[in-house]
Amino acid sequence: MDLTAFGLEPQDSPASEDDTSDDVDNESDDVDNEQVWSECVDCGYAGYEVQVRRESGVLLCPSCFADREGLR
């Protein structure tokens, strides 16, 4: 079907040997950029919200921190 009547121009094929090697490099860069989460010393949960709390001085998730501080 000729799509030039609709104002669309033909495009080059996106796949070539050079492009596939770049994709492999990009995938390895993504692996290097993965976030490593901290782990809670009480329950072992690993996530972005696990952090050192000033009062305790150890890595805790919000739930374990609340338990230690008697906030529940």
mmCIF file of C-alpha atoms in Angstrom:
data_model
loop_
_atom_site.group_PDB
_atom_site.id
_atom_site.type_symbol
_atom_site.label_atom_id
_atom_site.label_comp_id
_atom_site.label_asym_id
_atom_site.label_seq_id
_atom_site.Cartn_x
_atom_site.Cartn_y
_atom_site.Cartn_z
ATOM 1 C CA MET A 1 0.000 0.000 0.000
ATOM 2 C CA ASP A 2 1.373 3.412 -0.966
ATOM 3 C CA LEU A 3 1.153 5.788 2.005
ATOM 4 C CA THR A 4 2.672 8.802 0.224
ATOM 5 C CA ALA A 5 -0.876 9.885 -0.604
ATOM 6 C CA PHE A 6 -1.356 10.432 3.153
ATOM 7 C CA GLY A 7 1.839 12.505 3.481
ATOM 8 C CA LEU A 8 4.005 9.704 4.849
ATOM 9 C CA GLU A 9 7.489 9.143 3.478
ATOM 10 C CA PRO A 10 9.203 5.747 3.252
ATOM 11 C CA GLN A 11 11.745 5.097 6.013
ATOM 12 C CA ASP A 12 14.902 3.010 6.118
ATOM 13 C CA SER A 13 14.820 -0.314 7.882
ATOM 14 C CA PRO A 14 15.669 0.203 11.585
ATOM 15 C CA ALA A 15 17.547 -3.099 11.924
ATOM 16 C CA SER A 16 21.180 -3.341 10.902
ATOM 17 C CA GLU A 17 24.249 -5.117 12.260
ATOM 18 C CA ASP A 18 25.628 -1.922 13.830
ATOM 19 C CA ASP A 19 22.350 -1.197 15.626
ATOM 20 C CA THR A 20 22.203 -4.628 17.265
ATOM 21 C CA SER A 21 25.660 -4.229 18.808
ATOM 22 C CA ASP A 22 24.589 -0.866 20.267
ATOM 23 C CA ASP A 23 21.515 -2.505 21.814
ATOM 24 C CA VAL A 24 23.708 -5.057 23.575
ATOM 25 C CA ASP A 25 25.863 -2.244 24.976
ATOM 26 C CA ASN A 26 22.778 -0.357 26.170
ATOM 27 C CA GLU A 27 21.471 -3.451 27.956
ATOM 28 C CA SER A 28 24.746 -3.880 29.845
ATOM 29 C CA ASP A 29 24.601 -0.185 30.839
ATOM 30 C CA ASP A 30 21.099 -0.755 32.254
ATOM 31 C CA VAL A 31 22.404 -3.602 34.413
ATOM 32 C CA ASP A 32 25.195 -1.359 35.742
ATOM 33 C CA ASN A 33 22.655 1.349 36.630
ATOM 34 C CA GLU A 34 20.349 -0.894 38.675
ATOM 35 C CA GLN A 35 19.588 0.474 42.118
ATOM 36 C CA VAL A 36 20.897 -1.517 45.068
ATOM 37 C CA TRP A 37 18.514 -1.202 47.998
ATOM 38 C CA SER A 38 19.497 -1.175 51.648
ATOM 39 C CA GLU A 39 18.228 -3.974 53.873
ATOM 40 C CA CYS A 40 16.417 -3.527 57.186
ATOM 41 C CA VAL A 41 18.397 -5.056 60.072
ATOM 42 C CA ASP A 42 15.225 -6.226 61.851
ATOM 43 C CA CYS A 43 13.024 -7.786 59.177
ATOM 44 C CA GLY A 44 15.384 -8.073 56.180
ATOM 45 C CA TYR A 45 13.163 -6.027 53.857
ATOM 46 C CA ALA A 46 15.144 -4.277 51.099
ATOM 47 C CA GLY A 47 13.708 -1.130 49.564
ATOM 48 C CA TYR A 48 14.193 2.555 48.927
ATOM 49 C CA GLU A 49 12.514 3.545 52.206
ATOM 50 C CA VAL A 50 15.044 1.608 54.330
ATOM 51 C CA GLN A 51 17.406 4.155 55.817
ATOM 52 C CA VAL A 52 19.530 4.958 58.845
ATOM 53 C CA ARG A 53 17.298 6.584 61.426
ATOM 54 C CA ARG A 54 18.918 9.216 63.655
ATOM 55 C CA GLU A 55 17.467 7.806 66.856
ATOM 56 C CA SER A 56 18.599 4.203 66.293
ATOM 57 C CA GLY A 57 21.675 4.564 64.071
ATOM 58 C CA VAL A 58 20.895 1.375 62.092
ATOM 59 C CA LEU A 59 19.174 0.643 58.773
ATOM 60 C CA LEU A 60 15.439 0.235 59.400
ATOM 61 C CA CYS A 61 12.279 0.164 57.310
ATOM 62 C CA PRO A 62 9.486 2.523 58.421
ATOM 63 C CA SER A 63 7.536 -0.317 60.058
ATOM 64 C CA CYS A 64 10.438 -1.588 62.168
ATOM 65 C CA PHE A 65 11.398 1.978 63.080
ATOM 66 C CA ALA A 66 7.870 2.622 64.337
ATOM 67 C CA ASP A 67 7.991 -0.611 66.353
ATOM 68 C CA ARG A 68 11.343 0.286 67.953
ATOM 69 C CA GLU A 69 10.224 3.803 68.842
ATOM 70 C CA GLY A 70 6.864 2.654 70.238
ATOM 71 C CA LEU A 71 4.866 4.589 67.667
ATOM 72 C CA ARG A 72 2.270 1.843 67.206
#
